[in-house]
Every structure is written in structure tokens, then in C-alpha cells.
Coordinates of C-alpha atoms in Angstrom, one line a residue:
Chain A
M1 CA 53.5 -162.6 -226.9
N2 CA 50.3 -162.3 -225.0
N3 CA 48.6 -165.5 -224.0
T4 CA 46.1 -164.2 -221.5
V5 CA 42.5 -164.2 -222.6
T6 CA 41.2 -160.6 -222.4
D7 CA 37.6 -159.5 -222.1
T8 CA 37.8 -158.4 -225.7
D9 CA 38.7 -161.8 -226.9
Q10 CA 35.8 -163.2 -225.0
I11 CA 33.4 -160.7 -226.5
A12 CA 34.9 -161.4 -230.0
S13 CA 34.4 -165.2 -229.5
I14 CA 30.8 -164.7 -228.3
N15 CA 30.1 -162.7 -231.4
I16 CA 31.6 -165.3 -233.7
D17 CA 29.4 -168.0 -232.0
Q18 CA 26.3 -165.8 -232.6
D19 CA 27.3 -165.4 -236.2
K20 CA 27.7 -169.1 -236.8
P21 CA 24.3 -169.7 -238.5
H22 CA 25.2 -167.1 -241.1
E23 CA 27.4 -168.3 -243.9
Q24 CA 28.6 -164.8 -244.8
T25 CA 31.1 -162.9 -242.7
V26 CA 30.4 -159.3 -241.8
E27 CA 33.2 -158.3 -244.1
E28 CA 31.5 -160.1 -247.0
I29 CA 28.2 -158.6 -246.3
V30 CA 29.7 -155.1 -246.1
A31 CA 31.5 -155.7 -249.4
S32 CA 28.2 -156.7 -251.0
L33 CA 26.5 -153.5 -249.9
G34 CA 28.3 -151.5 -252.5
D35 CA 29.0 -147.8 -252.4
T36 CA 27.2 -145.3 -250.3
V37 CA 24.0 -144.2 -252.0
G38 CA 23.5 -140.4 -252.1
E39 CA 25.7 -137.3 -251.7
T40 CA 28.1 -137.7 -248.8
R41 CA 29.6 -134.2 -249.3
V42 CA 28.1 -130.8 -248.7
D43 CA 29.1 -127.4 -250.0
N44 CA 30.0 -126.0 -246.6
P45 CA 31.5 -128.8 -244.5
K46 CA 32.3 -128.2 -240.9
M47 CA 33.6 -131.7 -240.3
S48 CA 34.6 -134.2 -242.9
C49 CA 35.2 -138.0 -242.7
T50 CA 37.1 -139.6 -245.5
G51 CA 37.7 -143.3 -245.7
V52 CA 37.2 -143.8 -241.9
D53 CA 37.7 -147.3 -240.6
V54 CA 37.4 -148.1 -236.9
F55 CA 38.6 -151.3 -235.3
Y56 CA 38.0 -152.6 -231.8
A57 CA 41.0 -154.9 -231.5
D58 CA 40.7 -157.2 -234.6
K59 CA 37.0 -156.6 -235.1
Q60 CA 36.2 -153.9 -237.6
A61 CA 33.3 -151.7 -236.5
I62 CA 33.3 -149.1 -239.3
F63 CA 34.1 -149.6 -242.9
G64 CA 35.4 -146.8 -245.1
V65 CA 32.9 -144.0 -244.2
D66 CA 32.9 -140.8 -246.2
L67 CA 30.6 -138.2 -244.7
D68 CA 30.4 -134.4 -244.2
I69 CA 28.7 -132.5 -241.5
G70 CA 27.7 -129.2 -242.9
E71 CA 27.7 -125.7 -241.2
N72 CA 24.5 -125.0 -239.3
E73 CA 23.0 -128.3 -240.2
V74 CA 21.5 -131.1 -238.1
I75 CA 22.5 -134.5 -239.5
S76 CA 20.9 -137.6 -237.9
M77 CA 22.5 -141.0 -237.9
I78 CA 20.2 -143.9 -237.8
G79 CA 20.5 -147.6 -238.0
P80 CA 20.1 -150.8 -236.0
S81 CA 22.1 -151.4 -232.8
G82 CA 25.7 -152.2 -233.5
C83 CA 25.7 -150.5 -236.9
G84 CA 28.5 -148.1 -235.9
K85 CA 26.7 -144.9 -235.7
S86 CA 27.6 -144.1 -232.1
T87 CA 31.2 -145.3 -232.8
L88 CA 31.5 -142.8 -235.6
L89 CA 30.0 -140.1 -233.5
R90 CA 32.5 -140.7 -230.8
C91 CA 35.3 -140.6 -233.3
L92 CA 34.3 -137.0 -234.2
N93 CA 35.6 -135.7 -230.8
R94 CA 38.1 -138.5 -230.2
M95 CA 36.1 -140.0 -227.3
N96 CA 37.4 -143.4 -228.6
D97 CA 40.9 -142.4 -227.5
T98 CA 40.0 -143.6 -224.1
I99 CA 39.4 -147.1 -225.3
P100 CA 42.9 -148.7 -225.7
I101 CA 41.8 -151.3 -228.2
C102 CA 40.1 -148.9 -230.5
K103 CA 42.0 -147.9 -233.6
V104 CA 40.8 -145.2 -236.0
T105 CA 42.2 -144.8 -239.5
G106 CA 41.2 -142.5 -242.4
K107 CA 40.9 -138.8 -242.2
L108 CA 38.6 -136.8 -240.0
T109 CA 38.8 -133.0 -240.2
L110 CA 37.3 -130.0 -238.4
D111 CA 37.5 -126.9 -240.6
G112 CA 39.9 -128.8 -242.8
D113 CA 42.3 -129.6 -240.0
D114 CA 43.0 -133.3 -239.2
I115 CA 41.6 -133.9 -235.7
Y116 CA 43.8 -137.0 -235.3
D117 CA 46.9 -135.1 -236.0
K118 CA 49.6 -135.4 -233.3
K119 CA 49.5 -131.7 -232.7
T120 CA 45.8 -131.7 -232.0
D121 CA 45.0 -131.5 -228.3
P122 CA 41.9 -133.7 -227.6
V123 CA 40.9 -131.6 -224.7
L124 CA 40.7 -128.5 -226.8
L125 CA 39.1 -130.4 -229.6
R126 CA 36.3 -131.5 -227.2
A127 CA 35.7 -127.9 -226.3
R128 CA 35.1 -127.2 -230.0
V129 CA 33.2 -130.4 -230.6
G130 CA 30.9 -130.9 -227.6
M131 CA 28.9 -134.0 -226.7
V132 CA 25.6 -134.8 -225.1
F133 CA 25.0 -138.4 -224.0
Q134 CA 22.1 -140.8 -223.8
K135 CA 21.7 -140.5 -220.1
P136 CA 21.8 -137.1 -218.5
N137 CA 25.1 -137.0 -216.6
P138 CA 25.4 -133.8 -214.6
F139 CA 28.4 -133.5 -212.3
P140 CA 27.6 -134.0 -208.6
K141 CA 27.9 -130.2 -208.2
S142 CA 25.6 -127.2 -208.2
I143 CA 23.7 -126.2 -211.3
Y144 CA 25.9 -123.2 -211.6
E145 CA 29.1 -125.2 -211.2
N146 CA 28.0 -127.7 -213.8
V147 CA 27.8 -125.0 -216.4
A148 CA 30.8 -123.0 -215.2
Y149 CA 33.1 -126.0 -215.1
G150 CA 34.1 -126.1 -218.8
P151 CA 34.6 -122.3 -219.3
R152 CA 36.7 -122.2 -216.1
L153 CA 38.8 -125.2 -217.3
H154 CA 39.4 -123.6 -220.7
G155 CA 39.9 -120.1 -219.3
L156 CA 37.0 -118.6 -221.3
S157 CA 36.2 -116.0 -218.6
R158 CA 38.3 -113.2 -217.2
N159 CA 36.4 -112.7 -214.0
K160 CA 33.4 -113.8 -212.0
A161 CA 31.0 -111.4 -213.8
D162 CA 32.1 -112.9 -217.1
L163 CA 31.6 -116.4 -215.8
D164 CA 28.1 -115.5 -214.5
D165 CA 27.3 -114.2 -217.9
I166 CA 28.4 -117.4 -219.6
V167 CA 26.4 -119.5 -217.2
V168 CA 23.2 -117.5 -217.6
T169 CA 23.5 -117.3 -221.4
S170 CA 24.1 -121.0 -221.7
L171 CA 21.2 -121.9 -219.4
K172 CA 19.0 -119.5 -221.4
K173 CA 20.1 -121.0 -224.8
A174 CA 19.4 -124.5 -223.4
S175 CA 15.9 -123.2 -222.5
I176 CA 16.2 -124.1 -218.8
F177 CA 17.2 -120.8 -217.2
D178 CA 13.6 -119.9 -216.2
E179 CA 13.2 -123.2 -214.4
V180 CA 16.4 -123.1 -212.4
K181 CA 17.2 -119.3 -212.0
D182 CA 16.2 -119.4 -208.3
R183 CA 18.2 -122.4 -207.4
L184 CA 21.5 -122.2 -209.2
D185 CA 23.3 -123.3 -206.1
Q186 CA 21.3 -126.5 -205.8
P187 CA 22.8 -129.8 -207.0
G188 CA 22.2 -130.5 -210.7
T189 CA 21.4 -134.1 -209.9
G190 CA 18.3 -132.9 -208.2
L191 CA 16.6 -131.8 -211.4
S192 CA 14.2 -134.0 -213.4
G193 CA 15.5 -136.1 -216.2
G194 CA 14.5 -133.7 -218.9
Q195 CA 16.0 -130.7 -217.0
Q196 CA 19.2 -132.6 -216.3
Q197 CA 19.6 -133.3 -220.1
R198 CA 19.0 -129.6 -220.9
L199 CA 21.5 -128.8 -218.1
C200 CA 24.0 -131.0 -219.9
I201 CA 23.3 -129.2 -223.1
A202 CA 23.9 -125.9 -221.3
R203 CA 27.1 -127.3 -220.0
T204 CA 28.1 -128.2 -223.6
I205 CA 27.1 -124.9 -225.0
A206 CA 29.1 -123.0 -222.2
C207 CA 32.4 -124.0 -223.9
S208 CA 31.3 -122.2 -227.1
P209 CA 31.6 -125.4 -229.2
E210 CA 31.2 -125.3 -233.0
V211 CA 29.8 -128.7 -233.3
I212 CA 27.5 -130.6 -230.9
L213 CA 27.4 -134.3 -231.0
M214 CA 24.3 -135.9 -229.4
D215 CA 24.1 -139.6 -228.7
E216 CA 20.4 -140.5 -228.3
P217 CA 19.8 -137.4 -226.2
C218 CA 16.1 -138.1 -225.7
S219 CA 15.9 -141.8 -225.2
A220 CA 15.6 -141.5 -221.4
L221 CA 13.1 -138.6 -221.6
D222 CA 9.3 -138.2 -221.6
P223 CA 7.6 -136.8 -224.7
I224 CA 7.4 -133.3 -223.2
A225 CA 11.1 -133.1 -222.3
T226 CA 11.8 -134.7 -225.8
A227 CA 9.8 -132.0 -227.5
K228 CA 11.7 -129.3 -225.6
I229 CA 15.0 -130.8 -226.6
E230 CA 13.9 -131.1 -230.2
E231 CA 12.8 -127.5 -230.2
L232 CA 16.2 -126.6 -228.7
I233 CA 18.0 -128.5 -231.4
D234 CA 16.2 -126.5 -234.0
E235 CA 17.2 -123.2 -232.3
L236 CA 20.8 -124.3 -231.8
R237 CA 21.2 -125.1 -235.5
E238 CA 21.5 -121.4 -236.1
N239 CA 24.8 -121.2 -234.4
Y240 CA 26.1 -124.8 -234.4
S241 CA 26.5 -127.9 -236.5
I242 CA 24.8 -130.8 -234.9
A243 CA 25.2 -134.6 -235.4
I244 CA 22.6 -136.6 -233.6
V245 CA 22.4 -140.4 -233.2
T246 CA 18.9 -141.6 -232.6
H247 CA 16.8 -144.7 -232.5
S248 CA 13.6 -142.8 -233.0
M249 CA 13.1 -142.4 -236.7
Q250 CA 10.3 -139.9 -236.2
Q251 CA 12.8 -137.8 -234.2
A252 CA 15.4 -138.0 -237.0
A253 CA 12.6 -137.0 -239.5
R254 CA 11.6 -134.1 -237.3
V255 CA 14.9 -132.5 -236.3
S256 CA 17.4 -133.1 -239.1
Q257 CA 18.0 -131.8 -242.5
R258 CA 20.2 -134.7 -243.6
T259 CA 19.9 -138.3 -242.6
A260 CA 22.6 -141.0 -242.7
Y261 CA 21.7 -144.7 -242.5
F262 CA 24.3 -147.2 -241.2
H263 CA 24.2 -150.9 -241.5
L264 CA 26.9 -153.2 -240.0
G265 CA 29.4 -150.4 -239.8
K266 CA 28.9 -149.2 -243.4
L267 CA 27.3 -145.9 -244.4
V268 CA 24.6 -147.3 -246.7
E269 CA 22.7 -144.2 -247.7
V270 CA 22.8 -140.5 -246.9
G271 CA 20.6 -137.7 -248.2
K272 CA 18.1 -135.1 -247.5
T273 CA 15.9 -136.2 -244.6
D274 CA 12.8 -135.4 -246.7
D275 CA 13.9 -137.8 -249.4
I276 CA 15.1 -140.5 -247.0
F277 CA 11.7 -140.7 -245.3
T278 CA 9.5 -140.5 -248.3
N279 CA 11.6 -142.2 -251.0
P280 CA 14.8 -143.9 -249.8
R281 CA 17.0 -145.3 -252.6
H282 CA 18.6 -148.2 -250.9
E283 CA 16.5 -151.3 -250.1
L284 CA 18.1 -151.6 -246.6
T285 CA 17.2 -148.0 -245.7
E286 CA 13.7 -148.6 -246.9
N287 CA 13.4 -151.8 -244.9
Y288 CA 14.7 -150.1 -241.8
I289 CA 12.6 -147.0 -241.8
T290 CA 9.4 -148.9 -242.7
G291 CA 10.0 -151.3 -239.8
R292 CA 11.1 -154.4 -241.7
F293 CA 13.8 -155.7 -239.5
G294 CA 13.7 -159.4 -240.5
Chain B
M1 CA 11.9 -150.2 -262.0
K2 CA 11.6 -150.6 -258.2
K3 CA 10.3 -153.6 -256.4
F4 CA 7.3 -152.8 -254.3
S5 CA 5.9 -154.7 -251.4
Y6 CA 3.7 -153.7 -248.5
E7 CA 4.5 -156.9 -246.6
G8 CA 7.4 -158.1 -244.4
H9 CA 7.0 -155.7 -241.5
T10 CA 8.4 -156.9 -238.2
A11 CA 5.1 -155.8 -236.7
H12 CA 3.0 -158.3 -238.6
Q13 CA -0.2 -156.6 -237.7
F14 CA 0.9 -153.7 -239.8
D15 CA 1.0 -156.0 -242.8
V16 CA -2.5 -157.2 -242.0
E17 CA -3.8 -153.6 -241.7
L18 CA -2.2 -152.5 -245.0
N19 CA -3.4 -155.6 -246.7
E20 CA -7.0 -155.1 -245.5
V21 CA -7.2 -151.5 -246.6
K22 CA -5.7 -152.4 -250.0
H23 CA -8.3 -155.1 -250.5
K24 CA -11.0 -152.6 -249.6
V25 CA -9.7 -150.3 -252.3
M26 CA -9.8 -153.2 -254.8
N27 CA -13.3 -154.1 -253.9
M28 CA -14.3 -150.4 -254.2
G29 CA -12.6 -150.4 -257.6
G30 CA -14.6 -153.5 -258.6
L31 CA -17.8 -151.9 -257.5
V32 CA -17.1 -148.6 -259.4
E33 CA -16.1 -150.6 -262.5
S34 CA -19.5 -152.4 -262.5
M35 CA -21.2 -149.1 -261.9
V36 CA -19.6 -147.6 -265.1
H37 CA -20.5 -150.7 -267.0
N38 CA -24.1 -150.7 -265.8
G39 CA -24.6 -147.0 -266.2
L40 CA -23.5 -147.2 -269.8
E41 CA -25.6 -150.3 -270.5
A42 CA -28.6 -148.7 -268.9
L43 CA -28.2 -145.7 -271.2
L44 CA -27.6 -147.7 -274.3
T45 CA -30.3 -150.3 -273.8
M46 CA -32.8 -148.0 -272.1
N47 CA -32.8 -150.2 -269.0
T48 CA -34.3 -148.1 -266.2
E49 CA -33.9 -150.8 -263.7
L50 CA -30.2 -151.0 -264.3
G51 CA -30.0 -147.2 -264.2
A52 CA -31.7 -147.2 -260.7
Q53 CA -29.3 -149.9 -259.6
V54 CA -26.3 -147.6 -260.3
S55 CA -27.7 -144.9 -258.1
E56 CA -28.0 -147.4 -255.3
D57 CA -24.5 -148.6 -255.8
D58 CA -23.3 -145.1 -255.6
H59 CA -24.2 -145.1 -251.9
R60 CA -22.1 -148.1 -251.4
A61 CA -19.2 -146.5 -253.2
N62 CA -19.5 -143.4 -250.9
Q63 CA -19.5 -145.7 -247.9
Y64 CA -16.4 -147.4 -249.1
E65 CA -14.7 -144.0 -249.3
L66 CA -15.6 -143.1 -245.8
D67 CA -14.5 -146.5 -244.4
I68 CA -11.2 -146.5 -246.2
D69 CA -10.5 -142.9 -245.2
E70 CA -11.1 -143.9 -241.6
D71 CA -8.7 -146.9 -241.9
C72 CA -6.0 -144.7 -243.4
T73 CA -6.4 -142.1 -240.7
R74 CA -6.0 -144.9 -238.1
I75 CA -2.9 -146.2 -239.8
L76 CA -1.4 -142.8 -240.0
A77 CA -2.1 -142.1 -236.3
R78 CA -1.0 -145.5 -235.0
R79 CA 1.9 -146.5 -237.3
Q80 CA 3.4 -143.3 -238.6
P81 CA 4.3 -145.0 -241.8
A82 CA 7.4 -143.9 -243.7
A83 CA 8.8 -144.3 -247.2
S84 CA 6.8 -146.8 -249.3
D85 CA 4.3 -147.4 -246.6
L86 CA 3.6 -143.7 -246.4
R87 CA 3.3 -143.5 -250.1
L88 CA 0.9 -146.5 -250.1
V89 CA -1.4 -144.8 -247.6
L90 CA -1.3 -141.5 -249.5
T91 CA -1.9 -143.2 -252.8
I92 CA -4.9 -145.0 -251.3
I93 CA -6.4 -141.8 -249.9
K94 CA -6.1 -140.1 -253.3
T95 CA -7.2 -143.1 -255.3
I96 CA -10.4 -143.6 -253.4
S97 CA -11.3 -140.0 -253.9
D98 CA -11.0 -140.5 -257.7
L99 CA -12.9 -143.7 -257.5
E100 CA -15.7 -142.0 -255.7
R101 CA -15.8 -139.3 -258.4
I102 CA -15.9 -142.1 -261.1
G103 CA -18.8 -143.5 -259.2
D104 CA -20.6 -140.1 -259.3
E105 CA -20.1 -139.9 -263.0
A106 CA -21.5 -143.5 -263.5
E107 CA -24.4 -142.4 -261.3
K108 CA -25.0 -139.5 -263.7
L109 CA -25.1 -142.0 -266.7
G110 CA -27.7 -144.0 -264.8
R111 CA -29.7 -141.0 -263.9
I112 CA -29.8 -139.8 -267.5
S113 CA -30.8 -143.3 -268.6
V114 CA -33.8 -143.2 -266.4
K115 CA -34.7 -139.7 -267.6
L116 CA -34.4 -140.8 -271.3
S117 CA -36.2 -144.1 -271.0
G118 CA -39.4 -142.8 -272.6
E119 CA -37.7 -141.8 -275.8
A120 CA -38.9 -143.8 -278.8
D121 CA -36.0 -144.1 -281.1
V122 CA -32.4 -145.0 -280.5
P123 CA -30.4 -142.3 -282.3
H124 CA -27.7 -143.4 -284.6
Y125 CA -24.9 -141.8 -282.5
Y126 CA -25.4 -144.3 -279.7
K127 CA -22.9 -146.6 -281.4
D128 CA -20.3 -143.9 -281.2
L129 CA -21.1 -143.4 -277.5
R130 CA -20.7 -147.1 -277.0
H131 CA -17.3 -146.9 -278.6
L132 CA -16.2 -144.1 -276.3
G133 CA -17.7 -146.0 -273.3
D134 CA -15.8 -149.2 -274.2
L135 CA -12.5 -147.3 -274.4
V136 CA -13.2 -145.7 -271.0
K137 CA -14.2 -149.0 -269.5
T138 CA -11.0 -150.7 -270.7
M139 CA -8.9 -147.8 -269.3
L140 CA -10.6 -148.0 -265.9
R141 CA -10.0 -151.8 -265.8
D142 CA -6.4 -151.4 -266.7
S143 CA -5.9 -148.6 -264.2
L144 CA -7.3 -150.7 -261.4
D145 CA -5.1 -153.6 -262.6
A146 CA -2.0 -151.4 -262.5
F147 CA -3.0 -150.4 -259.0
T148 CA -3.6 -154.0 -257.9
R149 CA -0.3 -155.2 -259.3
M150 CA 1.6 -152.0 -258.6
D151 CA 2.7 -152.1 -262.2
V152 CA 4.4 -148.9 -263.3
E153 CA 4.9 -150.0 -266.9
S154 CA 1.2 -150.7 -267.3
A155 CA 0.3 -147.4 -265.5
F156 CA 2.3 -145.4 -268.0
R157 CA 0.7 -147.3 -270.9
T158 CA -2.8 -146.8 -269.5
A159 CA -2.3 -143.1 -268.7
A160 CA -1.1 -142.4 -272.2
R161 CA -4.5 -143.6 -273.5
D162 CA -6.2 -140.5 -272.0
E163 CA -5.2 -138.5 -275.1
A164 CA -7.0 -140.9 -277.5
I165 CA -10.1 -140.7 -275.3
D166 CA -10.0 -136.9 -275.4
Q167 CA -9.9 -137.1 -279.2
E168 CA -12.8 -139.5 -279.3
Y169 CA -14.8 -137.2 -277.0
A170 CA -14.0 -134.2 -279.3
T171 CA -15.1 -136.3 -282.4
F172 CA -18.3 -137.3 -280.6
S173 CA -19.1 -133.7 -279.6
R174 CA -18.7 -132.6 -283.3
L175 CA -21.0 -135.4 -284.3
L176 CA -23.6 -134.2 -281.7
I177 CA -23.3 -130.6 -282.9
S178 CA -24.0 -131.6 -286.6
H179 CA -26.9 -133.8 -285.4
M180 CA -28.4 -130.9 -283.4
M181 CA -28.1 -128.6 -286.5
E182 CA -29.8 -131.2 -288.6
N183 CA -32.5 -132.1 -286.0
P184 CA -33.3 -129.1 -283.9
R185 CA -36.1 -130.9 -282.2
Q186 CA -33.6 -133.4 -280.7
V187 CA -31.3 -130.8 -279.2
S188 CA -32.4 -131.6 -275.7
H189 CA -31.7 -135.3 -276.1
A190 CA -28.4 -134.6 -277.8
L191 CA -27.4 -132.3 -274.9
D192 CA -28.1 -135.1 -272.5
M193 CA -25.9 -137.3 -274.6
S194 CA -23.2 -134.6 -274.5
W195 CA -23.3 -134.7 -270.7
C196 CA -22.9 -138.5 -270.8
A197 CA -19.9 -138.3 -273.1
R198 CA -18.5 -135.6 -270.8
S199 CA -18.9 -138.0 -267.8
L200 CA -17.1 -140.7 -269.7
E201 CA -14.3 -138.4 -270.6
R202 CA -14.0 -137.3 -267.0
I203 CA -13.8 -140.9 -265.9
A204 CA -10.8 -141.3 -268.1
D205 CA -9.2 -138.3 -266.4
H206 CA -9.7 -139.9 -263.1
C207 CA -8.2 -143.2 -264.4
C208 CA -5.2 -141.1 -265.5
N209 CA -4.9 -139.8 -262.0
I210 CA -4.9 -143.3 -260.5
C211 CA -2.2 -144.3 -262.9
E212 CA -0.1 -141.3 -261.8
Y213 CA -0.6 -142.3 -258.1
V214 CA 0.6 -145.8 -258.9
I215 CA 3.8 -144.5 -260.5
Y216 CA 4.3 -142.2 -257.4
L217 CA 3.7 -145.2 -255.2
V218 CA 6.2 -147.4 -256.7
E219 CA 8.9 -145.0 -258.0
G220 CA 8.5 -142.2 -255.4
Q221 CA 8.3 -139.6 -258.2
D222 CA 5.4 -137.3 -258.5
I223 CA 4.7 -137.2 -262.2
R224 CA 1.5 -135.1 -262.0
H225 CA 1.6 -132.1 -264.4
A226 CA 4.8 -133.5 -266.0
N227 CA 5.3 -134.8 -269.5
L228 CA 4.4 -138.4 -269.5
D229 CA 6.9 -139.5 -272.2
D230 CA 9.8 -137.7 -270.5
M231 CA 9.0 -139.3 -267.2
R232 CA 8.6 -142.7 -268.8
K233 CA 12.1 -142.4 -270.3
K234 CA 13.5 -141.3 -267.0
L235 CA 11.9 -144.0 -264.9
L236 CA 11.8 -147.1 -267.1

């Protein structure tokens, strides 16, 4: 039916070539990993994944993940590159919808409602499940407009005063208001990296989300900006559920209450962060967090 | 039982650092072991030279503690170890503190041996003290062995021996009391012997601690202040 070679096919063939020295296929290795170690469920789930599989064309990226994100908890997802943690994060607010070859199966719920249901509007879903990305990506607009954009789109304000209020509150919650209050009409792109990232967090908060997804939010920031963001994550936890993907294990240990370790698209272990970092139960988790990547 | 290894880090230098510090602990253990042996021998054979030697060795043991502490501080600061690596560093920090205390107890034995060297007769209860000392020496050797091999089974077995040593100490104390009642002029000597027995008993307690650290290190379970038998059933 389709004889043209697509980019995806090329990527797939490159991967296969790289995998040649290994005798086992990814599927075989995943099967050998066994069941997820630790408690995947929590008493008060905000979001739930059950048997989630994700495919990019024929290539399976996530294998049968069960995982809860609890109310007012920070859960960190760690694992080597390509382990599927970002893919899973993006499934949680249907960011993968924009990738035509991506197929998600299994059940993902927000407050018990299936987020992949035909009736669910992804735009409204993304207002409830906000996202902060690796690189700060403010709109090429003023600081004020960056934050006001979402609330205006979703009709969250009745008048200008309302909108002003949302912008100021959001900037305050993101701990950046004091630094930008005198230049709200200046472009957001003119801020420093750390400020831009906090502006993006303010932009996310402005839509009054219930869950915030963060995909390596501090990887492009210096230690001071990182510390501010981490402090902010801790404060935000009071009102939101937060899932954070991070390559910094120390960061996962610092900010999260639960940690999930992924390997080759499989959720290998999940548990209290304190336990994972002092006494992980799965050998792969142990190897990863102690720096044995061989 | 879990497997335990401190090697295989992608940053090979980390392996080297952990290996070095672990070897230092083993050397310190060896030194302390010889101090206990020499202290006891000095006491039982009235060898003042050996007694003085133990005091000198105590300075070396103290220096080991300082060096290893510094190494561990550096590892914590530079490597931010997690999981088993973190437990290894914590275990080492605690173990050397107990080893240093064992060294102090051995030094006390040496000091008392020097003090008592002028005594004419060897009292009959020396053989009981030797028996207690032998039990303690074996326990120390086995604790250090369990640490070196990260052997939980052996750590449990060794820690369980503390109770027998406590009983031996109680028996020896009773023996001393009856000896003091029968020979009031030897009370002072018998009191010194009581201090020595007390030191030996304390050494066994420190050995017990080291065994508990080994179990924590390998299993990740803190078994201090818990029932040994229950924990053993749970873990092995």
C-alpha cells in the first residue's frame, strides 16, 4: 500500500542496526524484567495509568505501565535516555496526539475519567494538566501576555481586572513577580533562562491546572535558578499534583515523594523516594542510581 | 539474601575510591584485632613491653579513624553516593567509630597490665579471664570477617554470640566477688580485673554493632534495637 520509505522507517532501521550486537530483542529484555517492583497505586490518585502501551509506528516505546499520580504529590520519573519516561509524561496530557505515528493503548484517567475518551477535548484537558518543558519557551510576547494567554483562551476571566489578578497571582506563585513587576510589558524572551522557566511555570499555573507535568524543567538552568524552581515545586505541591521527569537523580531525591524508575519502556520500580534512594529493591534501579550504567 | 558489590561504576575512579577506603577499614580492623590480642596477652603474661606497645598502637588506630573519616567526607561531597554506595559509606563511618572504641578498650587492658606488672602471683581466675578474652577475640575476628566479605549470615551468627559473652562476663564477675570476699587484701587487684573483663565485654558489644552495620549495608534494613531472631527469619 505504501512503498515510500518514511523518516520513521529510517529511524527504525538505524535502531535495528545499533541493536545488532545484542542477541535479545527489546521485547525479550522487557519480558525478562518481570513485574513492576513496588506499589504502583496510591490511596488518593489524581491520575491513573493502567496497562499503558505506546507505539511509535511499529516500535513499542512503553510496555504495560501501571502507575498512579497521587493528589498533592510530586512523583519523579527517572531512567536512562530512551526509557520512555518523557513519552509517558506526554501521554498524560495527550501531547502525543500531535505525532501521527504515535499510538497509545491502555487506560489513562484524570479523576477517574478516561482522558483518551472521544468526548474528552484535548485542549481542555491540557488546561487541567499543564506542562513545563525542558527549554524555557515563552511566547514572543510581553511577560503579561505570556501569562494572560491561557486564561483568555479558556475564558477564565470576566474582565481586565480579573485577568490582571490572575497574571499577578500566577507570577507570584511562580516566585517571579518581584523580579518582573516593573516590566510586565517587556518581552518574555528578554528574561534570563531561569526567569523564563519560572515565567513558563506562571503561564502553566495561570490556567488553574490540577496536574503539572515537568519534562526536565531545570536541565538548562544554573544551580541558583534550579534551587528556586525546586523550592517552587515544593510550594506548588500544596495545590497541585506534579509529575517531573529528570536526569538529575539528586533532584529527584530532593523534590519528590515517590520515584518511578523506567528501563527500556518498562516501569521497573516505583516507591517512596526515601526508599528508592537508600534501598532500591530492583537491581536495575540500584545500578542506575549508583551510577553503574555498563 | 542480596548480592552486594561496590564495584562496576561507570566512573571507575569511584570504584577505586571506595575500594581504597574499604581497605583502610580492613587494615584498621587488623590493627585493632592485634591490639586486643596483645592487650590480653600483656595482661595474662605480665608483659609490660607488650602492654606499652598497645598504647602506641592506639595512636595509629586513632589516626586511621581520622583518615577514613576524611576519605568518607570527601566521597560524600564529591560523589553524592546513593543506595548501596551510600550505605557503604555510612557503614564505614559507623564501623570505624566502633573500631576506635575497641582500640581504646584494648589500650585499657595494656595500661592495666603495666600497672599490675609488679604483682607476684598469678591469681587463679586468670584462666577464666583468658576464656572470656578468647571468646571476645573470636567474635571480633568473625565480625571483621563478616564486614570484609559483606556476609549477612555470618553477621547474624556472630552478633548472636554477644549473649553468651554477657553471661560469661556475669559469671566472671561473680567469681571475682567471691574471690574478693575470701581475700579482702586482693580487692584492689580484683577490681582491676573487673575493669578488664568489662572492657572485653564492651568489645563484644562493639562487635555486635559492626555486625548490625553489615546487615544494614547488605540488606538495607536497620536491625538495631530489634529482635535478632525475628530479623534473621525475615531476611534470610
